[in-house]
Amino acid sequence: MAERETRDRTLGSRQLAALLPDPAGARPAYRHLARAIGALILDGRIALHVRLPAERELATALHTSRATITAVYDLLREGGYARSRQGAGTWTALPEDRAPHGVTRHLRPHDSAIDLARAAPALPEQVLVDALAEVTPRLAEHTHTPGYHPYGLPELRAAVAERFTRRGLATVPDQILVTSGAQHALTLVLGLLCGPGDRVLVENPSYPNALEAMRRARLRTVSVPVTDSGWDVEIMESTLRQAVPRIAYLIPDFHNPTGCLMPAAERARVLRAAHRSGTWLVVDETLADLALDVPAPAPFASCAANGAGGEVITVGSMSKTYWGGLRIGWLRAPSRLVTELAGQRVATDMGGSVLDQLLALALLGRAGELLPRRLEELRERRAALAAALTEHLPQWTWRLPSGGLSFWVDLGAPVASALAERVLDYGVRIEGGGCFAPDPGLFERRLRIPYTTAPDALREAVHRMSATLTDGLTPSPAGRRPHWIA
């Protein structure tokens, strides 16, 4: 069924070759290539149910023999990573006993593993107990209603609108749509505003789940760099002018993963450039409240002048500031667009959980008490991580972020993927920098290291990574050769 529905989705031979290591780099080459393709399928960098290149074409692109590629495809079929049908070619598949990395990275790690794959804090137990006690009478009142709220609970919409107004952007509840997390909000926007083949401007690096949502929507990403020093706004202005993307997805507040904060003057320039190109800006501010050394930034759209902020969609969430288990997010947009997005939303879930929304409302009402505690906890953990890296891995370089949840570390060599795979044997789960790249073959020198776990766990994790390197790692083949990028 899936093969018939996706018959037009064929992976080009040069495109696949760009993702693979040099077959001359290991023996036997066919096993080396089969393992690499399987890993790319699990990582989501090769989609499921797409047709692989013909054997002769891939052999030519990889400068190897057709017999080698035949053996590669045989191993993929044996392992469940591919299926073939007479006259229809070979298609990617998911083995029955495996799950995509996009799923496993959100599962609990092994018993002894320290989880550095998820940059999300836990919620203190007593805070949840108190919030549940507070909302129980309100929940009882809602049991006399059908419980469907496609726009979100009116009182939560009002609270989120008031939060925007307090931060410097006048907002009314009609401009707010409550969603099941920020990722849900982004998916709704992509589904309404974009169609297959549309261009989308993204930062490089960027949030992996957002990039995956764009791939699944079959959008064409156009990337602009974010370095340790921030954004090159001239490049962004030029890209908006020349590519004229349908939307631009930005994380200007303690950018994930680099931690950079975009200055107000640069925000105003981006707003003007997007207005001229007719591009919708989707601004992800899920980390905006986590300002550790600087004042919390004002909403991006508040930097607009002369009507240039009308095509801005702001996405927020409870996940990074309070707890991801609530699955409560929101977006702010023109009221007309909010109505259209609510219609889009009804086709998927009809409305969010009333209980979760009441809990979110209670936590937002205690923000003045809870948020300072959270920020102090993060400062302590950030300091512990910085000290551990300085002590155990002085050869690594990083910049202390002024907010957010993680370091973007330069390892000095293209070993990120190899380290992430090997350090799991030492009881640490972490993702290599390549997960944050919109294009293949990038950030093999980088790791995102969150400081959302306890200081002792962070120190132990760094110690284990240091021990892993002491045992020796070879640079990833993907980092040693140039890539052809589609």
CSV table of C-alpha atoms in Angstrom, one decimal:
chain,number,residue,atom,x,y,z
A,1,MET,CA,0.0,0.0,0.0
A,2,ALA,CA,2.7,2.5,1.1
A,3,GLU,CA,4.8,1.6,-2.0
A,4,ARG,CA,1.9,2.3,-4.4
A,5,GLU,CA,1.2,5.6,-2.7
A,6,THR,CA,4.8,6.8,-2.9
A,7,ARG,CA,5.9,5.5,-6.2
A,8,ASP,CA,7.0,8.9,-7.3
A,9,ARG,CA,9.4,9.2,-4.4
A,10,THR,CA,12.7,7.9,-5.7
A,11,LEU,CA,16.0,8.6,-4.0
A,12,GLY,CA,18.6,9.8,-6.6
A,13,SER,CA,21.9,7.9,-6.8
A,14,ARG,CA,24.0,11.0,-6.3
A,15,GLN,CA,21.8,12.1,-3.4
A,16,LEU,CA,22.3,8.7,-1.7
A,17,ALA,CA,26.0,8.6,-2.5
A,18,ALA,CA,26.4,12.0,-0.8
A,19,LEU,CA,25.1,10.5,2.5
A,20,LEU,CA,27.3,7.4,2.4
A,21,PRO,CA,30.9,6.8,3.5
A,22,ASP,CA,33.5,6.1,0.9
A,23,PRO,CA,33.3,2.4,0.2
A,24,ALA,CA,37.0,2.2,-0.1
A,25,GLY,CA,37.3,3.2,3.6
A,26,ALA,CA,36.4,-0.2,5.0
A,27,ARG,CA,36.3,-3.9,4.2
A,28,PRO,CA,34.1,-5.6,3.3
A,29,ALA,CA,32.6,-2.6,1.5
A,30,TYR,CA,29.2,-4.1,1.0
A,31,ARG,CA,28.6,-4.6,4.7
A,32,HIS,CA,30.0,-1.2,5.5
A,33,LEU,CA,27.5,0.4,3.1
A,34,ALA,CA,24.5,-1.7,4.2
A,35,ARG,CA,25.1,-0.7,7.8
A,36,ALA,CA,25.4,3.0,6.8
A,37,ILE,CA,22.1,2.9,4.8
A,38,GLY,CA,20.3,1.1,7.6
A,39,ALA,CA,21.5,3.8,10.1
A,40,LEU,CA,20.4,6.6,7.8
A,41,ILE,CA,16.9,5.0,7.6
A,42,LEU,CA,16.6,4.8,11.4
A,43,ASP,CA,17.9,8.3,11.7
A,44,GLY,CA,15.2,9.6,9.3
A,45,ARG,CA,17.7,11.0,6.8
A,46,ILE,CA,16.4,8.5,4.3
A,47,ALA,CA,12.7,8.4,4.4
A,48,LEU,CA,10.6,5.2,4.6
A,49,HIS,CA,8.8,3.8,1.5
A,50,VAL,CA,11.0,5.6,-1.0
A,51,ARG,CA,12.6,3.8,-4.0
A,52,LEU,CA,16.3,3.3,-3.8
A,53,PRO,CA,18.4,3.9,-6.9
A,54,ALA,CA,19.0,1.2,-9.5
A,55,GLU,CA,22.0,-0.9,-8.7
A,56,ARG,CA,24.0,0.2,-11.7
A,57,GLU,CA,23.3,3.9,-11.1
A,58,LEU,CA,24.4,3.7,-7.4
A,59,ALA,CA,27.5,1.7,-8.3
A,60,THR,CA,28.5,4.5,-10.8
A,61,ALA,CA,27.9,7.2,-8.2
A,62,LEU,CA,30.0,5.4,-5.6
A,63,HIS,CA,32.7,4.4,-8.0
A,64,THR,CA,32.3,0.7,-7.0
A,65,SER,CA,31.1,-2.5,-8.8
A,66,ARG,CA,27.5,-3.4,-9.4
A,67,ALA,CA,28.2,-6.7,-7.6
A,68,THR,CA,29.0,-4.7,-4.4
A,69,ILE,CA,25.7,-2.8,-4.6
A,70,THR,CA,23.8,-6.1,-5.3
A,71,ALA,CA,25.3,-7.5,-2.1
A,72,VAL,CA,24.3,-4.2,-0.2
A,73,TYR,CA,20.7,-4.5,-1.3
A,74,ASP,CA,20.7,-8.2,-0.4
A,75,LEU,CA,21.8,-7.4,3.1
A,76,LEU,CA,19.3,-4.6,3.5
A,77,ARG,CA,16.5,-7.0,2.5
A,78,GLU,CA,17.7,-9.6,4.9
A,79,GLY,CA,17.8,-7.1,7.7
A,80,GLY,CA,14.3,-5.7,7.0
A,81,TYR,CA,15.6,-2.3,5.8
A,82,ALA,CA,14.4,-2.8,2.2
A,83,ARG,CA,11.8,-4.7,0.2
A,84,SER,CA,11.7,-5.5,-3.5
A,85,ARG,CA,9.0,-6.3,-6.0
A,86,GLN,CA,9.4,-7.6,-9.5
A,87,GLY,CA,9.4,-4.6,-11.8
A,88,ALA,CA,8.9,-2.0,-9.0
A,89,GLY,CA,12.4,-1.7,-7.7
A,90,THR,CA,13.8,-1.7,-4.1
A,91,TRP,CA,12.1,0.3,-1.4
A,92,THR,CA,13.2,1.4,2.0
A,93,ALA,CA,11.5,-0.2,5.0
A,94,LEU,CA,11.6,-0.4,8.8
A,95,PRO,CA,12.6,-3.7,10.4
A,96,GLU,CA,9.9,-5.1,12.7
A,97,ASP,CA,12.2,-5.0,15.8
A,98,ARG,CA,13.5,-1.5,15.3
A,99,ALA,CA,12.1,2.1,15.9
A,100,PRO,CA,13.3,5.3,14.2
A,101,HIS,CA,15.7,7.4,16.2
A,102,GLY,CA,13.2,10.2,16.2
A,103,VAL,CA,11.1,7.9,18.5
A,104,THR,CA,13.8,6.3,20.6
A,105,ARG,CA,15.5,9.5,21.5
A,106,HIS,CA,12.3,10.5,23.4
A,107,LEU,CA,12.1,7.2,25.3
A,108,ARG,CA,13.7,6.6,28.7
A,109,PRO,CA,17.3,5.5,28.4
A,110,HIS,CA,18.7,2.2,29.7
A,111,ASP,CA,18.7,1.8,33.4
A,112,SER,CA,22.3,3.1,33.9
A,113,ALA,CA,22.4,5.6,31.0
A,114,ILE,CA,22.6,9.3,31.5
A,115,ASP,CA,20.2,11.0,29.1
A,116,LEU,CA,21.7,14.0,27.3
A,117,ALA,CA,19.6,13.5,24.1
A,118,ARG,CA,16.7,15.5,25.4
A,119,ALA,CA,17.0,19.2,26.3
A,120,ALA,CA,13.9,19.3,28.5
A,121,PRO,CA,13.7,19.8,32.3
A,122,ALA,CA,11.7,17.7,34.7
A,123,LEU,CA,8.9,19.1,36.8
A,124,PRO,CA,9.2,18.9,40.7
A,125,GLU,CA,6.7,16.4,42.0
A,126,GLN,CA,5.2,18.8,44.6
A,127,VAL,CA,4.6,21.4,42.0
A,128,LEU,CA,2.4,19.0,40.0
A,129,VAL,CA,0.6,17.8,43.1
A,130,ASP,CA,-0.2,21.3,44.1
A,131,ALA,CA,-1.4,22.2,40.6
A,132,LEU,CA,-3.6,19.1,40.4
A,133,ALA,CA,-5.2,20.0,43.7
A,134,GLU,CA,-5.9,23.5,42.4
A,135,VAL,CA,-7.5,22.5,39.2
A,136,THR,CA,-9.6,19.6,40.4
A,137,PRO,CA,-12.7,21.8,41.2
A,138,ARG,CA,-12.4,23.5,37.8
A,139,LEU,CA,-12.1,20.2,36.0
A,140,ALA,CA,-15.3,19.0,37.7
A,141,GLU,CA,-17.1,22.0,36.3
A,142,HIS,CA,-16.0,21.1,32.8
A,143,THR,CA,-17.4,17.5,33.0
A,144,HIS,CA,-20.8,19.0,32.4
A,145,THR,CA,-19.7,20.2,28.9
A,146,PRO,CA,-18.7,18.2,25.8
A,147,GLY,CA,-15.1,19.2,26.5
A,148,TYR,CA,-14.1,20.1,22.9
A,149,HIS,CA,-12.3,23.4,22.5
A,150,PRO,CA,-10.7,23.6,19.0
A,151,TYR,CA,-9.2,27.1,19.8
A,152,GLY,CA,-8.2,26.1,23.4
A,153,LEU,CA,-9.8,26.8,26.7
A,154,PRO,CA,-10.9,30.5,26.7
A,155,GLU,CA,-9.2,31.2,30.0
A,156,LEU,CA,-5.9,29.7,28.8
A,157,ARG,CA,-6.1,31.7,25.6
A,158,ALA,CA,-6.7,34.9,27.7
A,159,ALA,CA,-3.7,34.0,29.9
A,160,VAL,CA,-1.4,33.5,27.0
A,161,ALA,CA,-2.6,36.7,25.3
A,162,GLU,CA,-2.0,38.6,28.5
A,163,ARG,CA,1.5,37.1,28.7
A,164,PHE,CA,2.3,38.5,25.3
A,165,THR,CA,0.9,41.9,26.2
A,166,ARG,CA,3.0,42.0,29.4
A,167,ARG,CA,6.1,41.2,27.4
A,168,GLY,CA,5.5,44.2,25.0
A,169,LEU,CA,3.3,42.9,22.2
A,170,ALA,CA,-0.4,43.8,22.6
A,171,THR,CA,-2.4,40.7,22.0
A,172,VAL,CA,-6.1,39.6,22.4
A,173,PRO,CA,-7.3,36.1,22.9
A,174,ASP,CA,-8.6,35.8,19.3
A,175,GLN,CA,-5.0,35.9,18.2
A,176,ILE,CA,-4.1,32.8,20.3
A,177,LEU,CA,-4.6,29.1,19.3
A,178,VAL,CA,-3.7,26.5,22.0
A,179,THR,CA,-2.0,23.4,20.6
A,180,SER,CA,-0.6,20.1,21.7
A,181,GLY,CA,2.9,21.5,22.0
A,182,ALA,CA,5.0,23.8,19.8
A,183,GLN,CA,5.7,21.0,17.3
A,184,HIS,CA,1.9,20.6,16.8
A,185,ALA,CA,1.6,24.3,16.2
A,186,LEU,CA,4.4,24.2,13.5
A,187,THR,CA,2.8,21.2,11.8
A,188,LEU,CA,-0.5,23.0,11.6
A,189,VAL,CA,1.2,26.1,10.0
A,190,LEU,CA,3.1,24.0,7.5
A,191,GLY,CA,-0.1,22.1,6.5
A,192,LEU,CA,-2.1,25.3,6.0
A,193,LEU,CA,0.5,27.7,4.4
A,194,CYS,CA,2.7,25.4,2.4
A,195,GLY,CA,2.4,22.8,-0.3
A,196,PRO,CA,4.9,20.1,-1.6
A,197,GLY,CA,7.9,21.8,-3.2
A,198,ASP,CA,7.5,25.1,-1.5
A,199,ARG,CA,10.7,26.8,-0.3
A,200,VAL,CA,11.2,27.2,3.5
A,201,LEU,CA,14.0,29.2,5.0
A,202,VAL,CA,15.6,27.5,8.0
A,203,GLU,CA,18.6,28.2,10.1
A,204,ASN,CA,21.6,25.9,9.9
A,205,PRO,CA,21.8,24.3,12.4
A,206,SER,CA,18.2,24.1,13.6
A,207,TYR,CA,15.7,22.0,15.7
A,208,PRO,CA,15.7,18.5,14.4
A,209,ASN,CA,12.0,17.8,14.8
A,210,ALA,CA,11.1,21.0,13.0
A,211,LEU,CA,13.3,20.0,10.1
A,212,GLU,CA,11.7,16.5,10.0
A,213,ALA,CA,8.3,18.0,9.9
A,214,MET,CA,9.4,20.0,6.8
A,215,ARG,CA,10.8,16.9,5.2
A,216,ARG,CA,7.6,15.0,5.7
A,217,ALA,CA,5.6,17.9,4.2
A,218,ARG,CA,8.0,17.6,1.2
A,219,LEU,CA,9.2,21.1,1.4
A,220,ARG,CA,12.4,22.5,0.0
A,221,THR,CA,14.6,24.0,2.7
A,222,VAL,CA,16.9,26.9,2.0
A,223,SER,CA,19.4,27.3,4.9
A,224,VAL,CA,21.1,30.3,6.4
A,225,PRO,CA,24.0,29.8,8.8
A,226,VAL,CA,24.0,30.5,12.5
A,227,THR,CA,27.5,30.5,13.9
A,228,ASP,CA,28.8,30.8,17.4
A,229,SER,CA,28.6,34.6,16.9
A,230,GLY,CA,25.0,34.5,15.7
A,231,TRP,CA,23.2,35.3,12.4
A,232,ASP,CA,24.6,37.0,9.3
A,233,VAL,CA,21.6,39.2,8.6
A,234,GLU,CA,22.9,40.2,5.2
A,235,ILE,CA,22.9,36.6,4.1
A,236,MET,CA,19.3,36.2,5.5
A,237,GLU,CA,18.2,39.3,3.7
A,238,SER,CA,19.7,38.2,0.4
A,239,THR,CA,18.2,34.7,0.8
A,240,LEU,CA,14.7,36.1,1.5
A,241,ARG,CA,15.1,38.4,-1.6
A,242,GLN,CA,16.3,35.7,-4.0
A,243,ALA,CA,14.6,32.5,-2.8
A,244,VAL,CA,11.3,34.2,-1.8
A,245,PRO,CA,10.5,31.3,0.6
A,246,ARG,CA,6.9,30.7,1.6
A,247,ILE,CA,7.8,30.7,5.3
A,248,ALA,CA,11.0,31.2,7.4
A,249,TYR,CA,11.4,29.2,10.6
A,250,LEU,CA,13.6,31.0,13.1
A,251,ILE,CA,14.6,30.4,16.7
A,252,PRO,CA,16.0,33.8,17.7
A,253,ASP,CA,15.8,33.4,21.5
A,254,PHE,CA,18.7,31.3,22.9
A,255,HIS,CA,18.8,29.4,19.6
A,256,ASN,CA,18.6,25.6,19.7
A,257,PRO,CA,21.3,24.3,19.5
A,258,THR,CA,23.8,27.2,19.4
A,259,GLY,CA,22.3,29.3,22.3
A,260,CYS,CA,22.6,32.6,20.4
A,261,LEU,CA,20.3,35.5,21.1
A,262,MET,CA,19.4,37.7,18.1
A,263,PRO,CA,19.8,41.5,18.8
A,264,ALA,CA,16.7,43.7,18.5
A,265,ALA,CA,18.2,45.7,15.6
A,266,GLU,CA,18.8,42.5,13.6
A,267,ARG,CA,15.2,41.3,14.3
A,268,ALA,CA,13.9,44.6,12.8
A,269,ARG,CA,16.0,44.0,9.7
A,270,VAL,CA,14.7,40.4,9.3
A,271,LEU,CA,11.1,41.6,9.7
A,272,ARG,CA,11.5,44.2,7.0
A,273,ALA,CA,13.2,41.8,4.6
A,274,ALA,CA,10.4,39.2,5.2
A,275,HIS,CA,7.7,41.8,4.7
A,276,ARG,CA,9.3,42.8,1.3
A,277,SER,CA,9.5,39.2,0.1
A,278,GLY,CA,6.0,38.3,1.3
A,279,THR,CA,7.4,35.5,3.6
A,280,TRP,CA,5.6,34.4,6.7
A,281,LEU,CA,7.9,34.3,9.7
A,282,VAL,CA,7.4,31.4,12.1
A,283,VAL,CA,9.2,32.4,15.2
A,284,ASP,CA,9.9,29.7,17.8
A,285,GLU,CA,10.2,31.2,21.2
A,286,THR,CA,9.9,28.1,23.3
A,287,LEU,CA,13.2,29.1,25.1
A,288,ALA,CA,12.5,32.8,25.4
A,289,ASP,CA,11.7,32.7,29.2
A,290,LEU,CA,15.0,30.9,29.9
A,291,ALA,CA,17.2,34.0,30.1
A,292,LEU,CA,20.0,33.3,32.6
A,293,ASP,CA,22.4,36.3,32.2
A,294,VAL,CA,20.4,38.8,30.3
A,295,PRO,CA,16.8,40.3,30.4
A,296,ALA,CA,14.2,38.0,28.8
A,297,PRO,CA,13.8,39.2,25.2
A,298,ALA,CA,10.6,40.9,24.0
A,299,PRO,CA,8.5,39.0,21.4
A,300,PHE,CA,10.0,39.1,18.0
A,301,ALA,CA,7.0,40.7,16.4
A,302,SER,CA,7.3,43.7,18.7
A,303,CYS,CA,10.4,44.8,16.8
A,304,ALA,CA,8.3,45.5,13.7
A,305,ALA,CA,7.7,49.0,12.4
A,306,ASN,CA,5.4,50.4,9.8
A,307,GLY,CA,3.1,47.4,9.6
A,308,ALA,CA,6.0,45.0,8.8
A,309,GLY,CA,4.9,42.6,11.6
A,310,GLY,CA,1.6,41.4,10.2
A,311,GLU,CA,2.9,38.1,8.8
A,312,VAL,CA,4.5,36.8,11.9
A,313,ILE,CA,3.4,33.6,13.6
A,314,THR,CA,4.9,33.1,17.1
A,315,VAL,CA,5.1,29.6,18.5
A,316,GLY,CA,5.5,28.9,22.3
A,317,SER,CA,5.3,26.0,24.7
A,318,MET,CA,5.3,24.8,28.3
A,319,SER,CA,7.8,22.1,27.5
A,320,LYS,CA,11.1,23.8,28.0
A,321,THR,CA,10.1,26.1,30.8
A,322,TYR,CA,7.8,23.9,32.8
A,323,TRP,CA,7.3,20.3,31.7
A,324,GLY,CA,7.1,18.5,28.3
A,325,GLY,CA,4.7,16.0,29.7
A,326,LEU,CA,1.8,18.5,29.6
A,327,ARG,CA,1.9,18.7,25.8
A,328,ILE,CA,0.6,22.3,25.8
A,329,GLY,CA,1.8,24.9,23.3
A,330,TRP,CA,0.3,27.8,21.5
A,331,LEU,CA,0.7,30.1,18.6
A,332,ARG,CA,0.0,33.8,18.1
A,333,ALA,CA,-1.1,34.9,14.7
A,334,PRO,CA,-3.6,37.3,13.0
A,335,SER,CA,-7.1,36.3,14.2
A,336,ARG,CA,-8.2,35.3,10.7
A,337,LEU,CA,-5.3,32.9,10.4
A,338,VAL,CA,-6.0,31.5,13.8
A,339,THR,CA,-9.5,30.6,12.7
A,340,GLU,CA,-8.2,28.9,9.6
A,341,LEU,CA,-5.6,27.0,11.7
A,342,ALA,CA,-8.4,25.9,14.1
A,343,GLY,CA,-10.2,24.4,11.1
A,344,GLN,CA,-7.0,22.6,10.2
A,345,ARG,CA,-6.6,21.3,13.7
A,346,VAL,CA,-10.1,19.8,13.9
A,347,ALA,CA,-9.1,17.3,11.2
A,348,THR,CA,-6.5,15.8,13.6
A,349,ASP,CA,-7.5,16.1,17.2
A,350,MET,CA,-10.6,18.3,17.6
A,351,GLY,CA,-9.1,20.0,20.7
A,352,GLY,CA,-6.6,19.5,23.4
A,353,SER,CA,-7.0,17.8,26.8
A,354,VAL,CA,-9.0,20.0,29.2
A,355,LEU,CA,-7.0,18.7,32.2
A,356,ASP,CA,-3.6,19.6,30.6
A,357,GLN,CA,-4.8,23.0,29.7
A,358,LEU,CA,-6.1,23.7,33.3
A,359,LEU,CA,-2.7,22.5,34.6
A,360,ALA,CA,-0.9,24.8,32.2
A,361,LEU,CA,-3.2,27.7,33.3
A,362,ALA,CA,-2.3,27.0,37.0
A,363,LEU,CA,1.4,26.8,36.3
A,364,LEU,CA,1.4,30.1,34.2
A,365,GLY,CA,-0.4,31.7,37.1
A,366,ARG,CA,2.5,30.7,39.4
A,367,ALA,CA,5.2,31.8,36.9
A,368,GLY,CA,6.4,34.6,39.2
A,369,GLU,CA,7.2,31.9,41.8
A,370,LEU,CA,8.2,29.0,39.7
A,371,LEU,CA,10.3,30.6,36.9
A,372,PRO,CA,13.0,32.2,39.1
A,373,ARG,CA,13.5,28.8,40.8
A,374,ARG,CA,13.9,27.2,37.4
A,375,LEU,CA,16.4,29.8,36.2
A,376,GLU,CA,18.5,29.4,39.3
A,377,GLU,CA,18.5,25.6,38.9
A,378,LEU,CA,19.7,26.0,35.3
A,379,ARG,CA,22.5,28.4,36.2
A,380,GLU,CA,23.8,25.8,38.7
A,381,ARG,CA,23.6,23.0,36.2
A,382,ARG,CA,25.2,25.2,33.5
A,383,ALA,CA,28.1,26.0,35.8
A,384,ALA,CA,28.6,22.3,36.7
A,385,LEU,CA,28.7,21.3,33.0
A,386,ALA,CA,31.2,24.1,32.2
A,387,ALA,CA,33.5,23.1,35.0
A,388,ALA,CA,33.3,19.4,34.1
A,389,LEU,CA,34.2,20.2,30.4
A,390,THR,CA,37.0,22.4,31.5
A,391,GLU,CA,38.5,19.7,33.7
A,392,HIS,CA,38.0,16.6,31.7
A,393,LEU,CA,37.8,17.8,28.0
A,394,PRO,CA,39.9,21.0,27.8
A,395,GLN,CA,40.5,20.4,24.1
A,396,TRP,CA,36.9,21.0,23.3
A,397,THR,CA,35.7,24.5,22.7
A,398,TRP,CA,32.4,26.1,23.5
A,399,ARG,CA,30.7,29.4,24.3
A,400,LEU,CA,28.8,30.0,27.6
A,401,PRO,CA,25.2,30.7,26.4
A,402,SER,CA,23.3,33.5,28.1
A,403,GLY,CA,20.2,31.5,28.2
A,404,GLY,CA,18.5,28.3,26.9
A,405,LEU,CA,19.3,24.8,27.8
A,406,SER,CA,22.5,23.6,26.1
A,407,PHE,CA,26.1,24.0,25.0
A,408,TRP,CA,27.0,23.7,21.3
A,409,VAL,CA,30.4,22.1,21.6
A,410,ASP,CA,33.2,22.0,19.0
A,411,LEU,CA,35.0,18.6,19.4
A,412,GLY,CA,38.0,19.7,17.2
A,413,ALA,CA,37.6,16.6,14.9
A,414,PRO,CA,34.8,15.0,12.9
A,415,VAL,CA,34.0,12.3,15.5
A,416,ALA,CA,30.5,13.3,16.8
A,417,SER,CA,28.6,10.4,15.3
A,418,ALA,CA,31.2,7.9,16.3
A,419,LEU,CA,31.4,9.3,19.8
A,420,ALA,CA,27.6,9.3,20.2
A,421,GLU,CA,27.4,5.7,19.2
A,422,ARG,CA,30.4,4.6,21.3
A,423,VAL,CA,29.6,6.5,24.5
A,424,LEU,CA,26.3,4.6,24.8
A,425,ASP,CA,28.3,1.6,25.8
A,426,TYR,CA,29.6,3.8,28.6
A,427,GLY,CA,26.1,4.7,29.8
A,428,VAL,CA,25.5,8.1,28.1
A,429,ARG,CA,23.0,8.8,25.4
A,430,ILE,CA,23.6,11.9,23.3
A,431,GLU,CA,23.0,13.0,19.7
A,432,GLY,CA,25.7,14.1,17.3
A,433,GLY,CA,25.6,17.5,15.6
A,434,GLY,CA,24.4,16.0,12.3
A,435,CYS,CA,20.9,15.7,13.7
A,436,PHE,CA,20.6,19.5,13.7
A,437,ALA,CA,21.7,19.9,10.1
A,438,PRO,CA,19.1,20.6,7.3
A,439,ASP,CA,21.6,19.2,4.8
A,440,PRO,CA,23.7,16.0,5.1
A,441,GLY,CA,27.3,15.8,6.1
A,442,LEU,CA,27.4,18.8,8.4
A,443,PHE,CA,28.3,19.3,12.1
A,444,GLU,CA,30.4,16.1,12.6
A,445,ARG,CA,32.6,18.2,14.8
A,446,ARG,CA,29.7,19.3,17.1
A,447,LEU,CA,27.7,18.0,20.0
A,448,ARG,CA,24.7,19.6,21.7
A,449,ILE,CA,25.1,19.0,25.5
A,450,PRO,CA,22.1,20.0,27.5
A,451,TYR,CA,22.4,21.0,31.2
A,452,THR,CA,18.9,19.9,32.2
A,453,THR,CA,20.0,17.0,34.4
A,454,ALA,CA,21.4,17.1,38.0
A,455,PRO,CA,25.0,18.5,38.4
A,456,ASP,CA,26.3,15.1,39.6
A,457,ALA,CA,24.9,13.4,36.5
A,458,LEU,CA,26.4,16.0,34.2
A,459,ARG,CA,29.8,15.7,35.8
A,460,GLU,CA,29.6,11.9,35.5
A,461,ALA,CA,28.5,12.1,31.8
A,462,VAL,CA,31.4,14.3,30.9
A,463,HIS,CA,33.8,11.9,32.7
A,464,ARG,CA,32.4,9.0,30.7
A,465,MET,CA,32.7,10.9,27.4
A,466,SER,CA,36.3,11.6,28.3
A,467,ALA,CA,36.9,7.9,29.0
A,468,THR,CA,35.4,7.0,25.7
A,469,LEU,CA,37.8,9.3,23.8
A,470,THR,CA,40.7,7.9,25.8
A,471,ASP,CA,40.0,4.5,24.3
A,472,GLY,CA,40.3,6.1,20.9
A,473,LEU,CA,37.9,7.1,18.1
A,474,THR,CA,38.5,7.3,14.3
A,475,PRO,CA,37.0,10.3,12.5
A,476,SER,CA,33.7,9.5,10.8
A,477,PRO,CA,34.1,8.8,7.1
A,478,ALA,CA,31.2,11.2,6.5
A,479,GLY,CA,33.4,14.0,7.8
A,480,ARG,CA,36.4,13.1,5.6
A,481,ARG,CA,35.1,13.6,2.2
A,482,PRO,CA,33.1,16.3,0.4
A,483,HIS,CA,29.3,15.8,-0.1
A,484,TRP,CA,27.1,16.6,-3.0
A,485,ILE,CA,24.1,18.4,-1.5
A,486,ALA,CA,20.7,18.4,-3.2
